[in-house]
């Protein structure tokens, strides 16, 4: 799935870039001189967990993650710092789900946990742009983000012994990406692809220190690919 997302992004960017370069008129010639401008984005994502196990009372622990695709939507506030450098705040909502398989647990009911999440995702990123060429302008992105997990179950008194898989509510990420600005007649269209990676351990451990679900886990953190389409 990730390879398909990257391939779609590359093909789409190439096609739109060729179209933009064929335009003889330079669209929106003063757009990048604005100190502040706004926009919005729509997109898709695929998230799973980076998982590290540790030695525990659970022998031969075996945990696998099955990700699925989700959606992104949000707003953009862009501050021009330099002709090739912008600071961007991109608050939005993200939805996705994952299945976690605890293969060392024999019973089917206890061996699978579905984690469906809705996040408030607040990235603060630096955008490093090349000089504009006709109606296109490639760029790189790098920054940090804060995620508030509305579906974390962190304060739930029940844990996996009662069928409740719990995660941390407050999480921090770093992200890097590439994209291209395409200047159209009335707005700037910017497809981008970025990787998002957790900095903190997101799992909420069960009350039982020897829990067969959480005791083997040393680190569980989000990692994902975001494909966004921005309109500014």
Short mmCIF file of C-alpha atoms in Angstrom, two decimals:
data_model
loop_
_atom_site.label_atom_id
_atom_site.label_comp_id
_atom_site.label_asym_id
_atom_site.label_seq_id
_atom_site.Cartn_x
_atom_site.Cartn_y
_atom_site.Cartn_z
CA UNK A 1 0.00 0.00 0.00
CA UNK A 2 2.80 2.42 0.86
CA UNK A 3 4.51 1.77 -2.47
CA UNK A 4 1.22 2.48 -4.25
CA UNK A 5 0.80 5.78 -2.38
CA UNK A 6 4.31 6.89 -3.31
CA UNK A 7 3.83 5.81 -6.95
CA UNK A 8 0.53 7.71 -7.23
CA UNK A 9 2.16 10.82 -5.77
CA UNK A 10 5.10 10.65 -8.18
CA UNK A 11 2.94 10.09 -11.25
CA UNK A 12 0.49 12.82 -10.26
CA UNK A 13 3.29 15.30 -9.54
CA UNK A 14 5.01 14.59 -12.86
CA UNK A 15 1.80 15.03 -14.83
CA UNK A 16 0.78 18.25 -13.11
CA UNK A 17 4.32 19.64 -13.37
CA UNK A 18 4.40 19.03 -17.13
CA UNK A 19 1.02 20.73 -17.47
CA UNK A 20 2.13 23.71 -15.38
CA UNK A 21 5.36 24.17 -17.36
CA UNK A 22 3.43 24.28 -20.62
CA UNK A 23 1.56 27.36 -19.40
CA UNK A 24 3.12 30.40 -21.09
CA UNK A 25 1.65 32.85 -18.57
CA UNK A 26 3.09 32.95 -15.07
CA UNK A 27 0.12 32.49 -12.78
CA UNK A 28 -0.14 34.30 -9.43
CA UNK A 29 3.14 36.22 -9.90
CA UNK A 30 2.98 38.00 -6.51
CA UNK A 31 1.60 35.11 -4.43
CA UNK A 32 4.88 34.27 -2.69
CA UNK A 33 5.47 37.89 -1.64
CA UNK A 34 2.65 37.71 0.91
CA UNK A 35 3.83 37.74 4.51
CA UNK A 36 0.96 35.50 5.65
CA UNK A 37 -1.48 33.39 3.69
CA UNK A 38 -3.98 30.62 4.45
CA UNK A 39 -5.35 27.46 2.92
CA UNK A 40 -6.64 23.98 3.59
CA UNK A 41 -5.69 20.40 2.77
CA UNK A 42 -7.29 17.02 2.16
CA UNK A 43 -5.49 13.71 2.08
CA UNK A 44 -5.10 10.06 2.90
CA UNK A 45 -2.79 8.23 5.26
CA UNK A 46 -1.59 4.80 6.19
CA UNK A 47 -0.36 4.41 9.76
CA UNK A 48 1.00 1.47 11.67
CA UNK A 49 3.17 1.11 14.78
CA UNK A 50 6.91 0.83 15.17
CA UNK A 51 7.14 -2.00 17.69
CA UNK A 52 10.03 -3.06 19.91
CA UNK A 53 9.67 -6.00 22.28
CA UNK A 54 11.52 -6.67 25.54
CA UNK A 55 12.23 -9.64 27.76
CA UNK A 56 9.28 -10.38 30.01
CA UNK A 57 7.41 -13.16 31.77
CA UNK A 58 5.66 -13.86 28.44
CA UNK A 59 7.66 -16.49 26.62
CA UNK A 60 7.99 -16.33 22.81
CA UNK A 61 5.94 -13.13 22.54
CA UNK A 62 4.89 -12.46 18.95
CA UNK A 63 2.96 -9.29 18.03
CA UNK A 64 2.17 -8.04 14.52
CA UNK A 65 0.41 -4.92 13.24
CA UNK A 66 -2.00 -4.72 10.28
CA UNK A 67 -2.56 -1.09 9.18
CA UNK A 68 -5.37 0.32 7.05
CA UNK A 69 -5.89 3.58 5.20
CA UNK A 70 -7.41 6.70 6.75
CA UNK A 71 -8.22 10.33 5.92
CA UNK A 72 -6.73 13.76 6.72
CA UNK A 73 -8.35 17.19 6.61
CA UNK A 74 -7.07 20.45 8.00
CA UNK A 75 -6.19 24.12 7.71
CA UNK A 76 -2.97 25.91 6.79
CA UNK A 77 -1.45 29.14 8.12
CA UNK A 78 1.79 30.05 6.32
CA UNK A 79 4.31 32.68 7.49
CA UNK A 80 6.98 33.83 5.02
CA UNK A 81 10.37 34.01 6.76
CA UNK A 82 12.53 34.28 3.65
CA UNK A 83 12.02 33.96 -0.08
CA UNK A 84 12.89 30.25 0.22
CA UNK A 85 11.73 29.51 3.77
CA UNK A 86 8.25 29.44 5.31
CA UNK A 87 6.92 28.43 8.72
CA UNK A 88 3.61 26.57 8.57
CA UNK A 89 0.99 25.62 11.13
CA UNK A 90 -1.30 22.86 9.80
CA UNK A 91 -3.90 21.79 12.41
CA UNK A 92 -6.24 19.04 11.26
CA UNK A 93 -8.10 15.84 12.01
CA UNK A 94 -6.81 12.37 11.16
CA UNK A 95 -8.68 9.08 11.25
CA UNK A 96 -7.26 5.59 10.84
CA UNK A 97 -7.43 2.10 12.31
CA UNK A 98 -5.07 -0.79 12.96
CA UNK A 99 -5.43 -4.42 13.98
CA UNK A 100 -2.92 -5.71 16.53
CA UNK A 101 -2.41 -9.47 16.55
CA UNK A 102 -1.01 -11.06 19.70
CA UNK A 103 0.04 -14.33 18.07
CA UNK A 104 1.27 -15.86 21.33
CA UNK A 105 -2.27 -15.83 22.78
CA UNK A 106 -4.22 -18.98 21.96
CA UNK A 107 -7.82 -17.75 22.17
CA UNK A 108 -9.16 -15.84 19.17
CA UNK A 109 -11.14 -13.39 21.30
CA UNK A 110 -8.06 -12.31 23.24
CA UNK A 111 -5.50 -12.38 20.42
CA UNK A 112 -6.79 -9.44 18.33
CA UNK A 113 -7.31 -5.79 19.28
CA UNK A 114 -8.72 -3.26 16.82
CA UNK A 115 -7.38 0.24 17.46
CA UNK A 116 -9.52 2.88 15.74
CA UNK A 117 -8.21 6.39 16.30
CA UNK A 118 -9.21 9.98 15.64
CA UNK A 119 -6.44 12.52 16.23
CA UNK A 120 -6.17 16.27 16.47
CA UNK A 121 -2.91 16.62 14.54
CA UNK A 122 -1.04 19.92 14.94
CA UNK A 123 2.20 20.09 12.90
CA UNK A 124 4.61 23.04 12.98
CA UNK A 125 6.85 22.61 9.96
CA UNK A 126 9.50 24.48 8.02
CA UNK A 127 9.06 24.55 4.27
CA UNK A 128 12.29 24.86 2.25
CA UNK A 129 11.45 25.87 -1.33
CA UNK A 130 13.57 26.16 -4.46
CA UNK A 131 13.31 29.23 -6.65
CA UNK A 132 10.18 29.24 -8.75
CA UNK A 133 10.41 27.89 -12.31
CA UNK A 134 7.49 29.06 -14.43
CA UNK A 135 4.44 27.69 -12.57
CA UNK A 136 6.08 25.08 -10.37
CA UNK A 137 8.20 25.16 -7.22
CA UNK A 138 9.47 21.99 -5.46
CA UNK A 139 10.02 22.00 -1.71
CA UNK A 140 11.08 20.00 1.33
CA UNK A 141 9.26 19.83 4.68
CA UNK A 142 10.59 19.11 8.17
CA UNK A 143 9.06 19.70 11.58
CA UNK A 144 7.39 18.42 14.71
CA UNK A 145 3.77 17.81 15.59
CA UNK A 146 1.48 17.24 18.56
CA UNK A 147 -1.30 14.63 18.44
CA UNK A 148 -4.28 14.51 20.75
CA UNK A 149 -5.84 11.04 20.54
CA UNK A 150 -9.58 11.34 21.12
CA UNK A 151 -9.90 7.52 21.10
CA UNK A 152 -7.01 6.69 23.42
CA UNK A 153 -9.01 5.11 26.31
CA UNK A 154 -6.15 6.25 28.56
CA UNK A 155 -8.44 7.08 31.49
CA UNK A 156 -10.54 3.93 31.09
CA UNK A 157 -10.39 1.85 34.28
CA UNK A 158 -10.71 -1.34 32.20
CA UNK A 159 -7.65 -2.70 30.44
CA UNK A 160 -6.96 -5.63 28.11
CA UNK A 161 -8.21 -8.12 30.70
CA UNK A 162 -11.63 -6.56 30.02
CA UNK A 163 -11.04 -6.23 26.26
CA UNK A 164 -9.92 -2.57 26.29
CA UNK A 165 -6.67 -1.67 24.58
CA UNK A 166 -5.40 1.68 25.88
CA UNK A 167 -3.09 4.27 24.36
CA UNK A 168 -1.60 7.56 25.52
CA UNK A 169 -3.73 10.65 24.84
CA UNK A 170 -0.88 13.13 24.28
CA UNK A 171 1.80 12.25 21.73
CA UNK A 172 4.62 13.98 19.86
CA UNK A 173 5.88 13.28 16.34
CA UNK A 174 8.51 14.42 13.90
CA UNK A 175 7.84 14.52 10.19
CA UNK A 176 9.70 15.01 6.93
CA UNK A 177 8.40 15.24 3.39
CA UNK A 178 8.61 16.54 -0.16
CA UNK A 179 6.12 18.31 -2.37
CA UNK A 180 5.62 20.68 -5.26
CA UNK A 181 3.75 23.98 -5.56
CA UNK A 182 1.73 24.30 -8.76
CA UNK A 183 0.52 27.81 -9.55
CA UNK A 184 -2.89 27.78 -11.22
CA UNK A 185 -5.03 30.68 -12.38
CA UNK A 186 -6.80 31.37 -9.08
CA UNK A 187 -4.99 29.36 -6.38
CA UNK A 188 -1.87 27.38 -5.61
CA UNK A 189 -2.21 23.61 -5.57
CA UNK A 190 0.39 21.63 -3.60
CA UNK A 191 0.53 17.84 -3.47
CA UNK A 192 2.99 16.51 -0.88
CA UNK A 193 4.00 13.26 0.72
CA UNK A 194 5.50 12.99 4.19
CA UNK A 195 6.56 10.46 6.76
CA UNK A 196 5.36 10.85 10.36
CA UNK A 197 7.14 9.14 13.27
CA UNK A 198 6.34 9.02 17.00
CA UNK A 199 8.89 10.30 19.51
CA UNK A 200 7.22 8.87 22.62
CA UNK A 201 5.90 5.45 23.62
CA UNK A 202 2.15 5.53 22.94
CA UNK A 203 1.05 2.37 24.72
CA UNK A 204 -0.78 2.53 28.06
CA UNK A 205 0.38 -0.49 30.03
CA UNK A 206 -2.10 -2.81 31.71
CA UNK A 207 -2.40 -2.82 35.50
CA UNK A 208 -0.94 -6.32 35.62
CA UNK A 209 2.85 -6.03 35.12
CA UNK A 210 2.80 -9.52 33.58
CA UNK A 211 -0.02 -8.76 31.17
CA UNK A 212 0.22 -10.98 28.08
CA UNK A 213 -0.78 -7.97 25.95
CA UNK A 214 1.49 -5.19 27.20
CA UNK A 215 4.29 -6.75 29.27
CA UNK A 216 6.32 -7.77 26.16
CA UNK A 217 6.12 -4.26 24.64
CA UNK A 218 9.11 -1.98 25.12
CA UNK A 219 8.02 0.68 22.61
CA UNK A 220 4.96 1.18 20.42
CA UNK A 221 4.85 4.36 18.39
CA UNK A 222 3.06 5.59 15.29
CA UNK A 223 4.81 5.63 11.94
CA UNK A 224 2.94 6.51 8.80
CA UNK A 225 2.79 8.02 5.34
CA UNK A 226 0.59 11.05 4.60
CA UNK A 227 -0.42 12.07 1.09
CA UNK A 228 -1.86 15.60 1.24
CA UNK A 229 -3.36 17.90 -1.38
CA UNK A 230 -3.19 21.54 -0.29
CA UNK A 231 -5.17 24.45 -1.73
CA UNK A 232 -3.81 27.92 -0.92
#
